[in-house]
PDB file of C-alpha atoms and ligand atoms in Angstrom:
ATOM      1  CA  UNK P   1     -56.583-245.274 175.637  1.00 69.00           C
ATOM      2  CA  UNK P   2     -55.551-242.394 177.895  1.00 89.00           C
ATOM      3  CA  UNK P   3     -52.430-241.930 179.853  1.00 94.00           C
ATOM      4  CA  UNK P   4     -52.604-242.679 183.821  1.00 93.00           C
ATOM      5  CA  UNK P   5     -50.532-239.852 185.642  1.00 92.00           C
ATOM      6  CA  UNK P   6     -48.883-242.307 188.305  1.00 94.00           C
ATOM      7  CA  UNK P   7     -46.797-239.217 189.628  1.00 94.00           C
ATOM      8  CA  UNK P   8     -49.870-237.556 190.670  1.00 91.00           C
ATOM      9  CA  UNK P   9     -50.752-240.601 192.955  1.00 90.00           C
ATOM     10  CA  UNK P  10     -47.501-241.423 194.220  1.00 93.00           C
ATOM     11  CA  UNK P  11     -44.492-239.274 194.755  1.00 95.00           C
ATOM     12  CA  UNK P  12     -42.223-241.968 195.835  1.00 96.00           C
ATOM     13  CA  UNK P  13     -42.905-244.471 192.854  1.00 97.00           C
ATOM     14  CA  UNK P  14     -39.310-244.446 191.203  1.00 97.00           C
ATOM     15  CA  UNK P  15     -39.914-247.266 188.588  1.00 98.00           C
ATOM     16  CA  UNK P  16     -42.343-248.769 186.374  1.00 98.00           C
ATOM     17  CA  UNK P  17     -42.917-251.263 183.772  1.00 98.00           C
ATOM     18  CA  UNK P  18     -45.514-249.978 181.237  1.00 98.00           C
ATOM     19  CA  UNK P  19     -46.244-249.744 177.587  1.00 98.00           C
ATOM     20  CA  UNK P  20     -45.614-246.980 175.211  1.00 98.00           C
ATOM     21  CA  UNK P  21     -48.867-245.451 174.523  1.00 98.00           C
ATOM     22  CA  UNK P  22     -47.900-243.238 171.642  1.00 97.00           C
ATOM     23  CA  UNK P  23     -44.687-241.882 169.955  1.00 97.00           C
ATOM     24  CA  UNK P  24     -43.868-239.216 167.327  1.00 96.00           C
ATOM     25  CA  UNK P  25     -41.556-236.499 166.686  1.00 95.00           C
ATOM     26  CA  UNK P  26     -41.653-232.585 167.365  1.00 92.00           C
ATOM     27  CA  UNK P  27     -39.317-231.434 164.531  1.00 91.00           C
ATOM     28  CA  UNK P  28     -36.291-233.738 164.581  1.00 90.00           C
ATOM     29  CA  UNK P  29     -36.765-234.776 168.235  1.00 93.00           C
ATOM     30  CA  UNK P  30     -38.311-237.835 168.970  1.00 96.00           C
ATOM     31  CA  UNK P  31     -40.680-238.465 171.856  1.00 97.00           C
ATOM     32  CA  UNK P  32     -42.783-241.237 173.324  1.00 98.00           C
ATOM     33  CA  UNK P  33     -45.643-241.266 175.952  1.00 98.00           C
ATOM     34  CA  UNK P  34     -46.052-243.886 178.484  1.00 98.00           C
ATOM     35  CA  UNK P  35     -49.455-245.667 179.411  1.00 98.00           C
ATOM     36  CA  UNK P  36     -48.522-245.516 183.097  1.00 97.00           C
ATOM     37  CA  UNK P  37     -46.572-242.192 183.416  1.00 97.00           C
ATOM     38  CA  UNK P  38     -44.321-241.505 186.382  1.00 97.00           C
ATOM     39  CA  UNK P  39     -42.416-238.405 185.100  1.00 98.00           C
ATOM     40  CA  UNK P  40     -43.531-235.006 186.305  1.00 96.00           C
ATOM     41  CA  UNK P  41     -43.365-232.448 183.602  1.00 95.00           C
ATOM     42  CA  UNK P  42     -42.167-228.990 184.345  1.00 92.00           C
ATOM     43  CA  UNK P  43     -45.016-226.784 185.776  1.00 85.00           C
ATOM     44  CA  UNK P  44     -46.245-224.952 189.026  1.00 80.00           C
ATOM     45  CA  UNK P  45     -42.739-223.702 189.675  1.00 84.00           C
ATOM     46  CA  UNK P  46     -41.280-227.199 189.826  1.00 88.00           C
ATOM     47  CA  UNK P  47     -38.689-228.650 187.308  1.00 92.00           C
ATOM     48  CA  UNK P  48     -39.135-231.502 184.908  1.00 96.00           C
ATOM     49  CA  UNK P  49     -38.115-235.061 186.156  1.00 97.00           C
ATOM     50  CA  UNK P  50     -35.268-236.800 184.626  1.00 98.00           C
ATOM     51  CA  UNK P  51     -34.797-240.410 184.215  1.00 98.00           C
ATOM     52  CA  UNK P  52     -34.302-243.454 181.911  1.00 98.00           C
ATOM     53  CA  UNK P  53     -36.242-245.544 179.689  1.00 98.00           C
ATOM     54  CA  UNK P  54     -34.358-248.931 180.009  1.00 97.00           C
ATOM     55  CA  UNK P  55     -30.786-247.301 179.887  1.00 97.00           C
ATOM     56  CA  UNK P  56     -31.716-244.371 177.576  1.00 98.00           C
ATOM     57  CA  UNK P  57     -31.478-241.048 179.466  1.00 98.00           C
ATOM     58  CA  UNK P  58     -34.697-238.918 179.296  1.00 98.00           C
ATOM     59  CA  UNK P  59     -36.369-235.744 180.447  1.00 97.00           C
ATOM     60  CA  UNK P  60     -40.075-235.010 180.780  1.00 97.00           C
ATOM     61  CA  UNK P  61     -41.876-232.612 178.657  1.00 95.00           C
ATOM     62  CA  UNK P  62     -45.134-231.329 177.545  1.00 93.00           C
ATOM     63  CA  UNK P  63     -45.905-229.868 174.081  1.00 92.00           C
ATOM     64  CA  UNK P  64     -48.746-227.315 173.546  1.00 89.00           C
ATOM     65  CA  UNK P  65     -49.828-229.561 170.596  1.00 90.00           C
ATOM     66  CA  UNK P  66     -50.135-232.607 172.599  1.00 91.00           C
ATOM     67  CA  UNK P  67     -51.404-231.244 175.788  1.00 85.00           C
ATOM     68  CA  UNK P  68     -53.231-234.159 176.971  1.00 89.00           C
ATOM     69  CA  UNK P  69     -50.170-236.215 177.506  1.00 96.00           C
ATOM     70  CA  UNK P  70     -46.824-236.035 179.399  1.00 97.00           C
ATOM     71  CA  UNK P  71     -43.955-236.764 176.988  1.00 97.00           C
ATOM     72  CA  UNK P  72     -40.681-238.360 177.364  1.00 97.00           C
ATOM     73  CA  UNK P  73     -37.848-236.817 175.300  1.00 97.00           C
ATOM     74  CA  UNK P  74     -34.041-237.510 174.965  1.00 96.00           C
ATOM     75  CA  UNK P  75     -31.813-235.906 177.239  1.00 95.00           C
ATOM     76  CA  UNK P  76     -29.002-235.794 175.015  1.00 92.00           C
ATOM     77  CA  UNK P  77     -28.073-236.395 171.126  1.00 89.00           C
ATOM     78  CA  UNK P  78     -27.085-240.084 171.373  1.00 91.00           C
ATOM     79  CA  UNK P  79     -30.126-240.766 173.462  1.00 95.00           C
ATOM     80  CA  UNK P  80     -32.239-239.230 170.654  1.00 96.00           C
ATOM     81  CA  UNK P  81     -31.298-242.001 168.440  1.00 94.00           C
ATOM     82  CA  UNK P  82     -32.025-244.824 170.644  1.00 95.00           C
ATOM     83  CA  UNK P  83     -35.503-243.088 171.643  1.00 97.00           C
ATOM     84  CA  UNK P  84     -36.459-242.908 167.987  1.00 96.00           C
ATOM     85  CA  UNK P  85     -36.386-246.752 167.744  1.00 96.00           C
ATOM     86  CA  UNK P  86     -39.008-247.197 170.363  1.00 96.00           C
ATOM     87  CA  UNK P  87     -42.551-247.711 168.895  1.00 94.00           C
ATOM     88  CA  UNK P  88     -46.110-247.542 170.293  1.00 96.00           C
ATOM     89  CA  UNK P  89     -46.949-250.968 172.213  1.00 97.00           C
ATOM     90  CA  UNK P  90     -43.796-251.865 173.066  1.00 97.00           C
ATOM     91  CA  UNK P  91     -43.192-252.802 176.806  1.00 98.00           C
ATOM     92  CA  UNK P  92     -40.426-250.655 178.521  1.00 98.00           C
ATOM     93  CA  UNK P  93     -38.944-250.256 182.128  1.00 98.00           C
ATOM     94  CA  UNK P  94     -39.067-246.349 183.083  1.00 98.00           C
ATOM     95  CA  UNK P  95     -37.122-245.085 185.963  1.00 98.00           C
ATOM     96  CA  UNK P  96     -36.906-241.486 187.365  1.00 98.00           C
ATOM     97  CA  UNK P  97     -33.909-239.963 189.072  1.00 98.00           C
ATOM     98  CA  UNK P  98     -35.646-240.518 192.561  1.00 97.00           C
ATOM     99  CA  UNK P  99     -33.430-238.443 194.736  1.00 96.00           C
ATOM    100  CA  UNK P 100     -33.886-235.433 192.199  1.00 96.00           C
ATOM    101  CA  UNK P 101     -37.659-236.009 192.489  1.00 97.00           C
ATOM    102  CA  UNK P 102     -37.687-236.012 196.313  1.00 97.00           C
ATOM    103  CA  UNK P 103     -35.514-232.941 196.403  1.00 96.00           C
ATOM    104  CA  UNK P 104     -37.973-231.009 194.153  1.00 95.00           C
ATOM    105  CA  UNK P 105     -41.018-232.441 196.017  1.00 96.00           C
ATOM    106  CA  UNK P 106     -39.541-231.035 199.396  1.00 97.00           C
ATOM    107  CA  UNK P 107     -39.018-227.629 197.778  1.00 96.00           C
ATOM    108  CA  UNK P 108     -42.347-227.365 196.202  1.00 95.00           C
ATOM    109  CA  UNK P 109     -44.257-228.824 199.466  1.00 96.00           C
ATOM    110  CA  UNK P 110     -42.308-226.010 201.264  1.00 97.00           C
ATOM    111  CA  UNK P 111     -43.654-223.524 198.742  1.00 96.00           C
ATOM    112  CA  UNK P 112     -47.225-224.388 200.127  1.00 95.00           C
ATOM    113  CA  UNK P 113     -45.978-223.847 203.531  1.00 96.00           C
ATOM    114  CA  UNK P 114     -44.701-220.293 202.859  1.00 96.00           C
ATOM    115  CA  UNK P 115     -47.800-219.392 200.914  1.00 95.00           C
ATOM    116  CA  UNK P 116     -50.120-220.412 203.750  1.00 94.00           C
ATOM    117  CA  UNK P 117     -48.142-218.948 206.490  1.00 94.00           C
ATOM    118  CA  UNK P 118     -47.476-215.613 204.538  1.00 93.00           C
ATOM    119  CA  UNK P 119     -51.114-215.441 203.578  1.00 86.00           C
ATOM    120  CA  UNK P 120     -51.921-215.172 207.371  1.00 83.00           C
ATOM    121  CA  UNK P 121     -49.539-212.044 207.592  1.00 85.00           C
ATOM    122  CA  UNK P 122     -51.132-209.866 204.910  1.00 86.00           C
ATOM    123  CA  UNK P 123     -49.102-211.185 201.937  1.00 93.00           C
ATOM    124  CA  UNK P 124     -50.750-212.062 198.607  1.00 95.00           C
ATOM    125  CA  UNK P 125     -49.416-214.910 196.468  1.00 95.00           C
ATOM    126  CA  UNK P 126     -47.716-213.516 193.320  1.00 95.00           C
ATOM    127  CA  UNK P 127     -45.449-216.222 192.035  1.00 93.00           C
ATOM    128  CA  UNK P 128     -43.080-218.975 192.519  1.00 93.00           C
ATOM    129  CA  UNK P 129     -39.941-220.757 191.570  1.00 92.00           C
ATOM    130  CA  UNK P 130     -38.971-224.236 192.949  1.00 90.00           C
ATOM    131  CA  UNK P 131     -35.892-224.725 191.355  1.00 90.00           C
ATOM    132  CA  UNK P 132     -32.850-225.933 193.477  1.00 88.00           C
ATOM    133  CA  UNK P 133     -30.761-223.130 194.815  1.00 89.00           C
ATOM    134  CA  UNK P 134     -33.000-220.507 193.564  1.00 93.00           C
ATOM    135  CA  UNK P 135     -36.407-221.383 195.262  1.00 96.00           C
ATOM    136  CA  UNK P 136     -38.574-218.490 196.257  1.00 96.00           C
ATOM    137  CA  UNK P 137     -42.235-217.306 196.624  1.00 96.00           C
ATOM    138  CA  UNK P 138     -43.137-213.710 195.794  1.00 96.00           C
ATOM    139  CA  UNK P 139     -45.938-211.813 197.342  1.00 97.00           C
ATOM    140  CA  UNK P 140     -47.545-208.441 197.199  1.00 96.00           C
ATOM    141  CA  UNK P 141     -47.492-206.912 200.382  1.00 93.00           C
ATOM    142  CA  UNK P 142     -50.615-204.993 201.844  1.00 89.00           C
ATOM    143  CA  UNK P 143     -48.590-202.255 203.755  1.00 87.00           C
ATOM    144  CA  UNK P 144     -45.035-201.589 204.941  1.00 89.00           C
ATOM    145  CA  UNK P 145     -42.800-204.650 204.815  1.00 90.00           C
ATOM    146  CA  UNK P 146     -40.562-205.535 207.956  1.00 93.00           C
ATOM    147  CA  UNK P 147     -38.166-208.150 206.174  1.00 94.00           C
ATOM    148  CA  UNK P 148     -36.719-209.263 209.323  1.00 95.00           C
ATOM    149  CA  UNK P 149     -40.050-209.849 211.147  1.00 94.00           C
ATOM    150  CA  UNK P 150     -41.493-211.632 208.031  1.00 93.00           C
ATOM    151  CA  UNK P 151     -38.466-213.948 207.970  1.00 95.00           C
ATOM    152  CA  UNK P 152     -38.473-214.817 211.753  1.00 95.00           C
ATOM    153  CA  UNK P 153     -42.360-215.464 211.797  1.00 95.00           C
ATOM    154  CA  UNK P 154     -42.486-217.544 208.778  1.00 95.00           C
ATOM    155  CA  UNK P 155     -39.336-219.455 209.647  1.00 96.00           C
ATOM    156  CA  UNK P 156     -40.614-220.059 213.037  1.00 96.00           C
ATOM    157  CA  UNK P 157     -44.181-221.096 212.204  1.00 96.00           C
ATOM    158  CA  UNK P 158     -42.758-223.472 209.462  1.00 97.00           C
ATOM    159  CA  UNK P 159     -40.328-225.149 211.871  1.00 96.00           C
ATOM    160  CA  UNK P 160     -43.397-225.897 213.961  1.00 96.00           C
ATOM    161  CA  UNK P 161     -45.426-227.242 211.167  1.00 96.00           C
ATOM    162  CA  UNK P 162     -42.628-229.744 210.172  1.00 97.00           C
ATOM    163  CA  UNK P 163     -41.896-230.632 214.014  1.00 97.00           C
ATOM    164  CA  UNK P 164     -46.028-231.506 213.960  1.00 96.00           C
ATOM    165  CA  UNK P 165     -45.343-233.894 211.279  1.00 96.00           C
ATOM    166  CA  UNK P 166     -48.683-233.256 209.625  1.00 94.00           C
ATOM    167  CA  UNK P 167     -49.785-235.492 206.729  1.00 95.00           C
ATOM    168  CA  UNK P 168     -49.865-234.264 203.293  1.00 96.00           C
ATOM    169  CA  UNK P 169     -52.742-235.398 201.195  1.00 92.00           C
ATOM    170  CA  UNK P 170     -53.547-235.121 197.504  1.00 87.00           C
ATOM    171  CA  UNK P 171     -57.148-236.002 196.117  1.00 80.00           C
ATOM    172  CA  UNK P 172     -56.801-239.511 194.383  1.00 65.00           C
ATOM    173  CA  UNK P 173     -57.061-238.442 190.821  1.00 58.00           C
ATOM    174  CA  UNK P 174     -54.644-239.802 187.984  1.00 52.00           C
ATOM    175  CA  UNK P 175     -55.753-237.019 185.755  1.00 57.00           C
ATOM    176  CA  UNK P 176     -55.871-233.723 187.675  1.00 53.00           C
ATOM    177  CA  UNK P 177     -56.950-231.190 188.584  1.00 66.00           C
ATOM    178  CA  UNK P 178     -56.728-232.250 192.251  1.00 84.00           C
ATOM    179  CA  UNK P 179     -56.515-230.685 195.488  1.00 90.00           C
ATOM    180  CA  UNK P 180     -53.562-230.460 197.906  1.00 92.00           C
ATOM    181  CA  UNK P 181     -54.633-230.603 201.577  1.00 93.00           C
ATOM    182  CA  UNK P 182     -52.231-230.108 204.396  1.00 95.00           C
ATOM    183  CA  UNK P 183     -54.491-230.460 207.616  1.00 89.00           C
ATOM    184  CA  UNK P 184     -55.444-227.273 209.298  1.00 89.00           C
ATOM    185  CA  UNK P 185     -53.296-225.280 207.156  1.00 92.00           C
ATOM    186  CA  UNK P 186     -54.228-225.144 203.330  1.00 91.00           C
ATOM    187  CA  UNK P 187     -56.289-226.704 200.298  1.00 90.00           C
ATOM    188  CA  UNK P 188     -54.591-225.714 197.163  1.00 89.00           C
ATOM    189  CA  UNK P 189     -55.231-226.857 193.539  1.00 88.00           C
ATOM    190  CA  UNK P 190     -52.169-228.210 192.688  1.00 90.00           C
ATOM    191  CA  UNK P 191     -50.563-230.788 190.128  1.00 87.00           C
ATOM    192  CA  UNK P 192     -47.158-230.941 191.521  1.00 91.00           C
ATOM    193  CA  UNK P 193     -45.359-233.613 193.638  1.00 94.00           C
ATOM    194  CA  UNK P 194     -45.611-233.483 197.630  1.00 95.00           C
ATOM    195  CA  UNK P 195     -43.697-235.213 200.431  1.00 96.00           C
ATOM    196  CA  UNK P 196     -46.095-237.554 202.436  1.00 95.00           C
ATOM    197  CA  UNK P 197     -45.718-235.943 205.614  1.00 96.00           C
ATOM    198  CA  UNK P 198     -44.209-232.450 206.805  1.00 97.00           C
ATOM    199  CA  UNK P 199     -41.671-234.460 209.159  1.00 97.00           C
ATOM    200  CA  UNK P 200     -39.815-235.572 205.972  1.00 97.00           C
ATOM    201  CA  UNK P 201     -38.854-232.045 205.282  1.00 98.00           C
ATOM    202  CA  UNK P 202     -35.436-231.199 206.726  1.00 96.00           C
ATOM    203  CA  UNK P 203     -32.878-228.489 206.952  1.00 96.00           C
ATOM    204  CA  UNK P 204     -35.494-225.774 206.217  1.00 97.00           C
ATOM    205  CA  UNK P 205     -34.601-222.181 206.226  1.00 96.00           C
ATOM    206  CA  UNK P 206     -35.566-218.972 204.867  1.00 96.00           C
ATOM    207  CA  UNK P 207     -32.404-217.689 202.840  1.00 95.00           C
ATOM    208  CA  UNK P 208     -33.729-214.167 202.408  1.00 96.00           C
ATOM    209  CA  UNK P 209     -36.726-211.831 202.382  1.00 96.00           C
ATOM    210  CA  UNK P 210     -36.115-209.098 199.837  1.00 95.00           C
ATOM    211  CA  UNK P 211     -38.334-206.127 198.465  1.00 94.00           C
ATOM    212  CA  UNK P 212     -38.067-206.008 194.737  1.00 91.00           C
ATOM    213  CA  UNK P 213     -40.369-203.251 193.236  1.00 90.00           C
ATOM    214  CA  UNK P 214     -43.995-203.952 194.488  1.00 91.00           C
ATOM    215  CA  UNK P 215     -43.357-207.401 195.366  1.00 95.00           C
ATOM    216  CA  UNK P 216     -41.653-209.410 198.506  1.00 96.00           C
ATOM    217  CA  UNK P 217     -39.464-212.225 197.591  1.00 96.00           C
ATOM    218  CA  UNK P 218     -39.048-214.874 200.127  1.00 97.00           C
ATOM    219  CA  UNK P 219     -36.126-216.984 199.207  1.00 97.00           C
ATOM    220  CA  UNK P 220     -35.840-220.649 201.033  1.00 97.00           C
ATOM    221  CA  UNK P 221     -33.977-224.043 201.076  1.00 96.00           C
ATOM    222  CA  UNK P 222     -35.244-227.312 202.275  1.00 97.00           C
ATOM    223  CA  UNK P 223     -34.289-230.995 201.743  1.00 96.00           C
ATOM    224  CA  UNK P 224     -35.943-234.237 201.824  1.00 97.00           C
ATOM    225  CA  UNK P 225     -35.045-236.168 204.991  1.00 95.00           C
ATOM    226  CA  UNK P 226     -32.654-239.254 204.316  1.00 88.00           C
ATOM    227  CA  UNK P 227     -31.165-237.896 201.098  1.00 78.00           C
ATOM    228  CA  UNK P 228     -27.572-237.038 201.097  1.00 59.00           C
ATOM    229  CA  UNK P 229     -27.188-233.388 199.674  1.00 52.00           C
TER     230      UNK P 229
HETATM  231 ZN1   ZN T   1     -48.366-228.457 195.177  1.00 97.24          ZN
END
């Protein structure tokens, strides 16, 4: 039986009751894999989801040796002992830290907006990091860089997009790869989590535009509406 990636279908699904598809150990560290998986593993610049299996604190992870499954591993030593007792076929309730998930989804979605708006200003995507407090997208410029103009242009364009409240669609695939579509703006291949509509992004700002070597680094902050920071 294969694992269904619920997190790719619904960013806002915070809890699920499902069975353990598989379990094992990587060295001394136990892991389990859920049949219906709601945990996003680190990737595409976005950090791993944290959460709980029952009351056991856990964090999502992928291992190169088990690449087709998203695993759940213990968040601390005590949890490691408890997780090791869970075996294949057991029904469990899994919960993610939903405020953390939504904060990450907001940062990641805004990364798409920065990429799309910067691309129209002669900047070519070169890398990203969507971790809270250090979120940035990096570009290679095609000519001289006017940092103040880039900051002003991108910030203004993205504020307009957020005010426009455009819907954010991901193609309905539980297995990926899938396409992320923001109407009239971008179609990107992506396995991250996204907000449902751009109007759910709040407090967006470009933190800085810096030139580092041959790259332009656009730092930014954004939150998910309705969450207390
Ligand atoms: Zn994405």
